[in-house]
Amino acid sequence: MASVSTYNSNSLEDTSRRLSSRDGMSLEESSTLPHIPGESPVIDKDVIYVCPFNGAVKGKVYITSYRLYFRSQDLDSPVICDVPLGVISRIEKMGGASSRGEHSYGLDITCKDMRNLKFALKQEGHSRRDIFDILTKYAFPLSHNLPFFAFLNEEKFSEDGWKVYEPVREYVRQKYPADKWRITFCNQTYALCDTYPQCLMVPYDATDEDLHKVAAFRSRGRIPVLSWIHPENHAVIMRCSQPLVGMSGKRNKDDEKYLDLIRETNGQTQKLTIFDARPNVNAVANKATGGGYEGEDAYQNAELLFLDIHNIHVMRESLRKLKDIVYPNVEESHWLSSLESTHWLEHIKLVLAGAIQVADKVSSGKMSVVVHCSDGWDRTAQLTSLAMLMLDSYYRTIIGFEVLIEKEWISFGHKFASVSD
């Protein structure tokens, strides 16, 4: 959201009343807990937080519909841990009823922001069962038929965040030439592609029937559609998924014709540039599973460039290695070599270099580009978004950035829930 929320003056009192009535906490205790309107308490428990910096710390953990909040008993210099439940990626039970050793029984919580939280509880009476069940329920609401907290949030904003991004309005802002491009709602019921938005921008001469034929030759039906158009030279950034070439080298005349239509909307050049985010060897390997890339024989008016960006599995392993050398303690003795071994900076460099190539080809080269990886919702979104940030100052404003995220990431099906853990 772009604006600062306005709080109801009675919300703190109301929340304190709910806390004290439901969980037996005193009014003084509950009134010091952070909260946002719509947040309600669920459970609190005495625990020992096994802090990676301060060691074992006695205190109380509070679970609400929005957060996990720990506060130590030491009021002079309290240890506080405030974690929105949406940041939690995994909750595991630590130890068992017969476990020996100090602080060996409790919960081990892995967060998406590199934190690991360990809470030790008393072993008798299954003391962790209730907090484990409740935390799992509220941290992963969809798996328990509960709504996301975003739909329960009662914060008031001067602007309705649900209406910041309007697809048609955004396409109009880009000043697309109406004789070259058109807006289609052929995906209104998501029959064309269930991971694409309802509103799409496509070449004017491509019929809705053509789009369905192209979708049959693109992974998950994710056809090339417009992300951004240059206001002066009318070169465009298109996004899609890989073509379904397979080991036999299948061709699709409708797909080939469609990419030619994209090229022809820009009279500045005779070539269309296709940026395949994957390493060449990976793209070739994808043929074995029915995927592949645009071959020169089939797409004679296009040039294909591989950007060597690895997939989400390689990225996740790299991030894990990075976490190991910075949390909870920085590996000081061999810092540079340890950092290099994670390959994290190499991955970041490749993504940035790829985005620069896309932006430069559109702006300086005046050439239209098509960007894809395998399915077109991870590396593709990174490349198109970064290139658009470089090319269009609107996306570097608060509202513009919100539009960019909702447009290129949320509406085009980035799997936030599964790739952010």
Coordinates of C-alpha atoms in Angstrom, one line a residue:
M1 CA 0.0 0.0 0.0
A2 CA 1.2 3.5 -0.7
S3 CA -0.3 5.3 2.2
V4 CA 0.1 5.1 5.9
S5 CA -2.8 3.3 7.7
T6 CA -5.2 5.2 10.0
Y7 CA -5.9 3.4 13.2
N8 CA -9.1 3.4 15.1
S9 CA -8.5 5.0 18.4
N10 CA -10.4 2.3 20.2
S11 CA -8.6 -0.6 18.5
L12 CA -5.9 -1.0 21.1
E13 CA -8.5 -1.1 23.9
D14 CA -10.7 -3.5 22.0
T15 CA -7.8 -5.8 21.3
S16 CA -6.6 -5.7 24.9
R17 CA -10.1 -6.7 26.0
R18 CA -10.2 -9.6 23.6
L19 CA -6.7 -10.8 24.7
S20 CA -7.5 -10.7 28.4
S21 CA -10.9 -12.3 28.1
R22 CA -9.9 -15.2 25.8
D23 CA -6.5 -16.2 27.1
G24 CA -6.3 -15.1 30.7
M25 CA -3.7 -12.4 30.1
S26 CA -3.8 -9.3 32.3
L27 CA -4.9 -6.0 30.7
E28 CA -1.5 -4.5 31.4
E29 CA 0.3 -7.4 29.7
S30 CA -1.9 -7.5 26.6
S31 CA -1.9 -3.8 26.0
T32 CA 1.8 -3.8 25.4
L33 CA 1.6 -6.4 22.6
P34 CA 1.8 -5.0 19.0
H35 CA -1.3 -5.5 16.9
I36 CA -3.0 -4.3 13.8
P37 CA -6.8 -3.8 13.4
G38 CA -8.5 -7.2 12.7
E39 CA -5.7 -9.2 14.5
S40 CA -7.1 -11.4 17.2
P41 CA -5.2 -13.5 19.9
V42 CA -5.3 -17.3 19.8
I43 CA -3.0 -18.7 22.4
D44 CA 0.0 -17.9 24.6
K45 CA 2.5 -20.2 26.3
D46 CA 5.5 -20.1 28.5
V47 CA 8.5 -21.2 26.6
I48 CA 12.3 -21.0 26.3
Y49 CA 13.5 -19.3 23.2
V50 CA 16.8 -20.9 22.1
C51 CA 18.2 -17.6 20.7
P52 CA 21.3 -18.0 18.4
F53 CA 22.7 -14.8 19.8
N54 CA 21.7 -14.8 23.5
G55 CA 21.4 -18.4 24.3
A56 CA 18.3 -19.8 26.1
V57 CA 15.9 -17.1 27.1
K58 CA 12.8 -17.7 29.2
G59 CA 9.6 -15.9 28.2
K60 CA 6.2 -16.2 26.7
V61 CA 5.2 -16.7 23.1
Y62 CA 1.9 -15.3 21.8
I63 CA 0.1 -16.6 18.7
T64 CA -2.4 -14.3 17.0
S65 CA -4.2 -14.6 13.7
Y66 CA -1.4 -12.6 12.2
R67 CA 1.9 -13.1 14.1
L68 CA 4.1 -15.1 16.4
Y69 CA 5.4 -12.8 19.2
F70 CA 7.9 -13.7 21.8
R71 CA 8.9 -11.5 24.7
S72 CA 11.4 -12.5 27.4
Q73 CA 10.8 -12.2 31.1
D74 CA 13.6 -9.7 31.5
L75 CA 11.7 -6.4 31.4
D76 CA 14.8 -4.2 31.7
S77 CA 16.4 -5.5 28.5
P78 CA 13.8 -7.7 26.9
V79 CA 14.5 -10.1 24.0
I80 CA 11.7 -9.7 21.5
C81 CA 10.9 -11.8 18.4
D82 CA 8.1 -10.6 16.1
V83 CA 7.3 -12.8 13.1
P84 CA 4.3 -12.4 10.8
L85 CA 2.9 -15.9 10.2
G86 CA 3.2 -15.5 6.5
V87 CA 7.0 -15.5 6.9
I88 CA 6.9 -19.0 8.3
S89 CA 7.7 -21.7 5.7
R90 CA 8.0 -24.9 7.9
I91 CA 7.1 -25.9 11.5
E92 CA 8.7 -29.1 12.9
K93 CA 8.5 -30.9 16.2
M94 CA 11.9 -31.0 18.0
G95 CA 12.7 -34.1 20.0
G96 CA 10.2 -36.5 21.6
A97 CA 8.8 -37.5 25.0
S98 CA 11.9 -39.5 25.8
S99 CA 14.5 -37.0 24.5
R100 CA 17.4 -36.2 26.8
G101 CA 19.4 -33.1 26.9
E102 CA 18.6 -29.5 27.8
H103 CA 16.1 -27.7 25.5
S104 CA 15.8 -30.8 23.3
Y105 CA 11.9 -30.9 23.2
G106 CA 9.9 -28.2 21.5
L107 CA 9.4 -26.6 18.1
D108 CA 11.8 -25.7 15.3
I109 CA 10.4 -23.0 13.0
T110 CA 12.0 -22.1 9.6
C111 CA 11.3 -18.7 8.2
K112 CA 11.5 -17.4 4.6
D113 CA 13.7 -14.5 5.8
M114 CA 16.6 -16.8 6.8
R115 CA 15.6 -17.0 10.5
N116 CA 15.3 -20.2 12.4
L117 CA 13.4 -20.1 15.6
K118 CA 13.7 -22.8 18.3
F119 CA 11.3 -22.9 21.3
A120 CA 11.8 -25.4 24.0
L121 CA 8.9 -26.6 26.2
K122 CA 8.3 -28.9 29.1
Q123 CA 8.2 -32.5 28.1
E124 CA 5.3 -33.6 30.3
G125 CA 1.7 -33.6 29.2
H126 CA 2.3 -33.1 25.5
S127 CA 2.8 -29.4 26.2
R128 CA 3.7 -28.5 22.6
R129 CA 0.7 -30.2 20.9
D130 CA -1.8 -27.3 21.2
I131 CA 0.7 -24.6 20.1
F132 CA 2.0 -26.8 17.2
D133 CA -1.6 -27.4 15.9
I134 CA -2.6 -23.8 16.2
L135 CA 0.5 -22.4 14.7
T136 CA 0.3 -24.8 11.8
K137 CA -3.3 -23.9 11.3
Y138 CA -2.8 -20.1 11.2
A139 CA 0.5 -20.1 9.4
F140 CA -0.9 -22.2 6.5
P141 CA -4.5 -21.1 6.4
L142 CA -5.5 -22.4 3.0
S143 CA -4.6 -25.9 4.0
H144 CA -7.1 -25.6 6.9
N145 CA -9.9 -23.9 5.0
L146 CA -9.2 -20.5 6.6
P147 CA -8.9 -17.2 4.8
F148 CA -5.6 -15.3 4.5
F149 CA -5.2 -12.6 7.1
A150 CA -5.2 -10.0 4.3
F151 CA -8.9 -10.6 4.0
L152 CA -9.5 -10.1 7.7
N153 CA -7.3 -7.0 8.0
E154 CA -9.3 -4.0 9.2
E155 CA -6.7 -1.3 8.6
K156 CA -8.0 1.8 6.9
F157 CA -6.2 3.3 4.0
S158 CA -6.8 6.5 2.0
E159 CA -6.6 4.4 -1.2
D160 CA -8.2 1.0 -2.0
G161 CA -5.2 -1.2 -2.6
W162 CA -7.3 -3.7 -4.6
K163 CA -7.8 -1.0 -7.2
V164 CA -4.3 0.3 -7.7
Y165 CA -3.7 -1.9 -10.7
E166 CA -6.3 -1.8 -13.5
P167 CA -5.0 -3.7 -16.6
V168 CA -6.8 -1.6 -19.2
R169 CA -5.8 1.6 -17.5
E170 CA -2.2 0.5 -17.4
Y171 CA -2.2 -0.5 -21.1
V172 CA -3.7 2.9 -22.0
R173 CA -1.0 4.6 -19.9
Q174 CA 1.6 2.9 -22.1
K175 CA 0.0 4.6 -25.1
Y176 CA -0.1 1.5 -27.3
P177 CA -0.9 2.2 -31.1
A178 CA -4.5 0.9 -31.5
D179 CA -3.8 0.0 -35.1
K180 CA -1.0 -2.4 -34.1
W181 CA -2.2 -3.9 -30.8
R182 CA -5.5 -4.8 -29.2
I183 CA -6.9 -5.7 -25.8
T184 CA -8.6 -9.1 -25.6
F185 CA -10.7 -10.7 -22.8
C186 CA -10.6 -14.1 -24.4
N187 CA -9.2 -15.4 -21.1
Q188 CA -12.2 -14.1 -19.2
T189 CA -13.0 -17.6 -17.9
Y190 CA -9.4 -18.7 -17.8
A191 CA -10.1 -21.2 -20.6
L192 CA -7.1 -20.0 -22.7
C193 CA -4.6 -20.2 -19.8
D194 CA -5.5 -20.7 -16.1
T195 CA -2.3 -18.9 -14.9
Y196 CA -2.7 -15.8 -17.0
P197 CA -4.8 -12.7 -16.3
Q198 CA -8.2 -12.2 -17.9
C199 CA -7.1 -9.1 -19.8
L200 CA -4.3 -9.5 -22.4
M201 CA -2.6 -7.3 -25.0
V202 CA -1.9 -9.0 -28.3
P203 CA -1.1 -8.1 -31.9
Y204 CA -4.1 -6.4 -33.7
D205 CA -4.1 -9.0 -36.5
A206 CA -4.1 -12.0 -34.2
T207 CA -7.7 -13.3 -33.7
D208 CA -8.8 -15.0 -30.5
E209 CA -9.0 -18.3 -32.5
D210 CA -5.3 -17.8 -33.4
L211 CA -4.5 -17.4 -29.7
H212 CA -6.0 -20.7 -28.8
K213 CA -4.0 -22.4 -31.5
V214 CA -0.8 -20.8 -30.2
A215 CA -1.7 -21.8 -26.6
A216 CA -1.7 -25.5 -27.7
F217 CA 2.0 -25.2 -28.6
R218 CA 3.2 -23.3 -25.5
S219 CA 3.9 -24.8 -22.1
R220 CA 0.8 -24.5 -19.9
G221 CA -0.9 -22.4 -22.6
R222 CA 1.2 -19.4 -21.7
I223 CA 1.3 -17.6 -25.1
P224 CA 3.4 -14.5 -25.9
V225 CA 1.6 -11.4 -24.6
L226 CA 2.7 -7.8 -24.2
S227 CA 4.3 -6.6 -21.0
W228 CA 5.5 -3.2 -22.1
I229 CA 5.8 -1.0 -25.2
H230 CA 8.3 1.7 -25.8
P231 CA 6.5 5.1 -26.1
E232 CA 8.7 6.3 -28.9
N233 CA 10.0 3.5 -31.1
H234 CA 7.1 1.1 -30.3
A235 CA 9.4 -1.9 -29.7
V236 CA 7.8 -4.3 -27.2
I237 CA 8.7 -6.7 -24.4
M238 CA 6.6 -9.9 -24.7
R239 CA 6.5 -12.7 -22.2
C240 CA 5.6 -16.4 -22.5
S241 CA 6.6 -20.0 -21.8
Q242 CA 8.7 -22.4 -23.8
P243 CA 7.4 -23.9 -27.1
L244 CA 6.4 -27.6 -27.0
V245 CA 9.0 -28.7 -29.6
G246 CA 10.0 -32.1 -28.0
M247 CA 12.6 -34.6 -29.1
S248 CA 11.0 -34.9 -32.6
G249 CA 11.4 -31.2 -33.3
K250 CA 7.7 -30.4 -33.7
R251 CA 6.7 -27.2 -35.5
N252 CA 3.5 -25.1 -35.2
K253 CA 2.7 -22.8 -38.1
D254 CA 0.3 -20.8 -35.9
D255 CA 3.0 -20.1 -33.4
E256 CA 5.5 -19.2 -36.1
K257 CA 3.0 -16.8 -37.7
Y258 CA 2.1 -15.3 -34.3
L259 CA 5.8 -14.4 -33.6
D260 CA 6.0 -12.9 -37.1
L261 CA 3.0 -10.7 -36.3
I262 CA 4.8 -9.5 -33.1
R263 CA 7.8 -8.6 -35.2
E264 CA 5.8 -6.8 -37.8
T265 CA 4.2 -4.5 -35.2
N266 CA 7.6 -2.8 -35.0
G267 CA 8.7 -1.3 -38.3
Q268 CA 12.1 -0.4 -36.9
T269 CA 13.7 -3.8 -37.6
Q270 CA 13.4 -7.0 -39.6
K271 CA 14.4 -9.3 -36.6
L272 CA 12.7 -10.4 -33.4
T273 CA 14.9 -11.2 -30.5
I274 CA 14.0 -14.2 -28.3
F275 CA 15.7 -14.2 -24.8
D276 CA 15.6 -17.7 -23.3
A277 CA 16.5 -17.3 -19.7
R278 CA 17.8 -20.8 -19.3
P279 CA 21.3 -22.2 -19.9
N280 CA 21.5 -23.7 -23.4
V281 CA 22.1 -27.2 -22.0
N282 CA 18.9 -27.0 -19.9
A283 CA 16.8 -25.9 -22.8
V284 CA 18.0 -28.8 -24.8
A285 CA 17.3 -31.2 -21.9
N286 CA 13.8 -29.8 -21.7
K287 CA 13.1 -31.4 -25.1
A288 CA 13.1 -34.8 -23.4
T289 CA 10.0 -33.7 -21.4
G290 CA 8.2 -32.2 -24.4
G291 CA 9.6 -28.6 -24.1
G292 CA 12.4 -26.9 -25.9
Y293 CA 13.2 -23.7 -27.7
E294 CA 12.6 -21.8 -31.0
G295 CA 14.9 -23.3 -33.7
E296 CA 16.4 -21.2 -36.5
D297 CA 14.7 -23.3 -39.2
A298 CA 11.2 -22.7 -37.8
Y299 CA 11.7 -19.0 -36.7
Q300 CA 13.8 -17.6 -39.5
N301 CA 13.0 -13.9 -38.6
A302 CA 14.1 -14.3 -35.0
E303 CA 17.4 -14.5 -33.2
L304 CA 17.7 -16.7 -30.1
L305 CA 19.9 -15.8 -27.1
F306 CA 20.4 -17.9 -24.0
L307 CA 21.0 -16.0 -20.7
D308 CA 22.3 -18.9 -18.6
I309 CA 20.1 -18.3 -15.6
H310 CA 19.5 -21.4 -13.5
N311 CA 16.2 -22.7 -12.3
I312 CA 14.5 -22.3 -8.9
H313 CA 16.1 -25.5 -7.5
V314 CA 19.6 -24.2 -8.1
M315 CA 18.7 -20.8 -6.7
R316 CA 17.2 -22.3 -3.6
E317 CA 20.3 -24.4 -2.9
S318 CA 22.5 -21.3 -3.5
L319 CA 20.4 -19.3 -1.0
R320 CA 20.7 -22.1 1.5
K321 CA 24.5 -22.0 1.3
L322 CA 24.4 -18.2 1.6
K323 CA 22.3 -18.5 4.8
D324 CA 24.8 -21.0 6.3
I325 CA 27.6 -18.5 6.1
V326 CA 25.7 -15.5 7.4
Y327 CA 23.2 -16.9 10.0
P328 CA 23.5 -17.0 12.9
N329 CA 27.1 -16.0 12.6
V330 CA 29.1 -14.6 9.7
E331 CA 31.9 -16.9 8.5
E332 CA 34.7 -14.4 9.0
S333 CA 37.9 -16.5 8.4
H334 CA 37.2 -17.4 4.8
W335 CA 34.5 -14.9 3.9
L336 CA 35.3 -14.2 0.3
S337 CA 35.9 -17.8 -0.7
S338 CA 32.8 -19.0 1.3
L339 CA 30.7 -16.4 -0.5
E340 CA 32.1 -17.4 -3.8
S341 CA 31.3 -21.0 -3.2
T342 CA 27.6 -20.2 -2.8
H343 CA 27.4 -18.8 -6.4
W344 CA 24.8 -16.4 -5.1
L345 CA 26.4 -13.2 -6.6
E346 CA 27.0 -15.1 -9.8
H347 CA 23.2 -15.8 -10.1
I348 CA 22.4 -12.2 -9.2
K349 CA 24.8 -11.0 -11.9
L350 CA 23.3 -13.2 -14.6
V351 CA 19.8 -11.9 -13.8
L352 CA 20.8 -8.3 -13.9
A353 CA 22.9 -8.8 -17.0
G354 CA 20.0 -10.4 -18.7
A355 CA 17.6 -7.6 -17.8
I356 CA 20.1 -5.1 -19.1
Q357 CA 20.3 -6.9 -22.4
V358 CA 16.5 -6.9 -22.7
A359 CA 16.3 -3.2 -21.9
D360 CA 19.1 -2.3 -24.2
K361 CA 17.7 -4.3 -27.1
V362 CA 14.4 -2.5 -26.8
S363 CA 15.7 1.0 -26.1
S364 CA 18.9 1.3 -28.1
G365 CA 18.4 -1.5 -30.6
K366 CA 14.7 -0.6 -31.2
M367 CA 14.0 -4.3 -31.5
S368 CA 11.0 -6.1 -30.0
V369 CA 11.8 -9.0 -27.7
V370 CA 10.2 -12.1 -26.4
V371 CA 11.3 -13.4 -23.0
H372 CA 10.7 -16.8 -21.6
C373 CA 12.2 -19.6 -19.5
S374 CA 10.4 -23.0 -19.0
D375 CA 7.0 -22.0 -17.7
G376 CA 7.5 -18.3 -17.8
W377 CA 6.6 -17.3 -14.2
D378 CA 10.0 -17.2 -12.4
R379 CA 13.0 -16.1 -14.4
T380 CA 10.8 -14.5 -17.0
A381 CA 9.1 -12.2 -14.4
Q382 CA 12.5 -11.2 -13.0
L383 CA 13.8 -10.2 -16.4
T384 CA 10.7 -8.3 -17.6
S385 CA 10.3 -6.5 -14.3
L386 CA 13.9 -5.4 -14.0
A387 CA 13.9 -4.3 -17.7
M388 CA 10.7 -2.3 -17.2
L389 CA 12.1 -0.7 -14.1
M390 CA 15.1 0.5 -16.1
L391 CA 13.0 1.7 -19.1
D392 CA 10.0 3.3 -17.4
S393 CA 10.3 5.8 -14.5
Y394 CA 6.7 5.2 -13.6
Y395 CA 7.6 1.8 -12.2
R396 CA 10.1 3.5 -9.9
T397 CA 7.3 5.3 -8.0
I398 CA 5.5 3.8 -5.1
I399 CA 2.2 3.3 -7.0
G400 CA 4.0 2.3 -10.2
F401 CA 6.0 -0.4 -8.3
E402 CA 2.8 -1.8 -6.8
V403 CA 1.4 -1.9 -10.3
L404 CA 4.5 -3.7 -11.6
I405 CA 4.4 -6.4 -8.9
E406 CA 0.7 -7.0 -9.4
K407 CA 1.0 -7.0 -13.1
E408 CA 4.1 -9.0 -13.9
W409 CA 4.1 -11.3 -10.9
I410 CA 0.7 -11.8 -9.3
S411 CA -1.6 -11.6 -12.4
F412 CA 0.8 -13.7 -14.5
G413 CA 0.8 -16.6 -12.0
H414 CA 4.1 -16.4 -10.0
K415 CA 3.8 -19.2 -7.5
F416 CA 4.6 -17.2 -4.4
A417 CA 3.4 -19.8 -1.9
S418 CA 5.5 -22.6 -3.3
V419 CA 8.8 -20.8 -4.3
S420 CA 9.2 -18.5 -1.3
D421 CA 9.8 -21.1 1.3

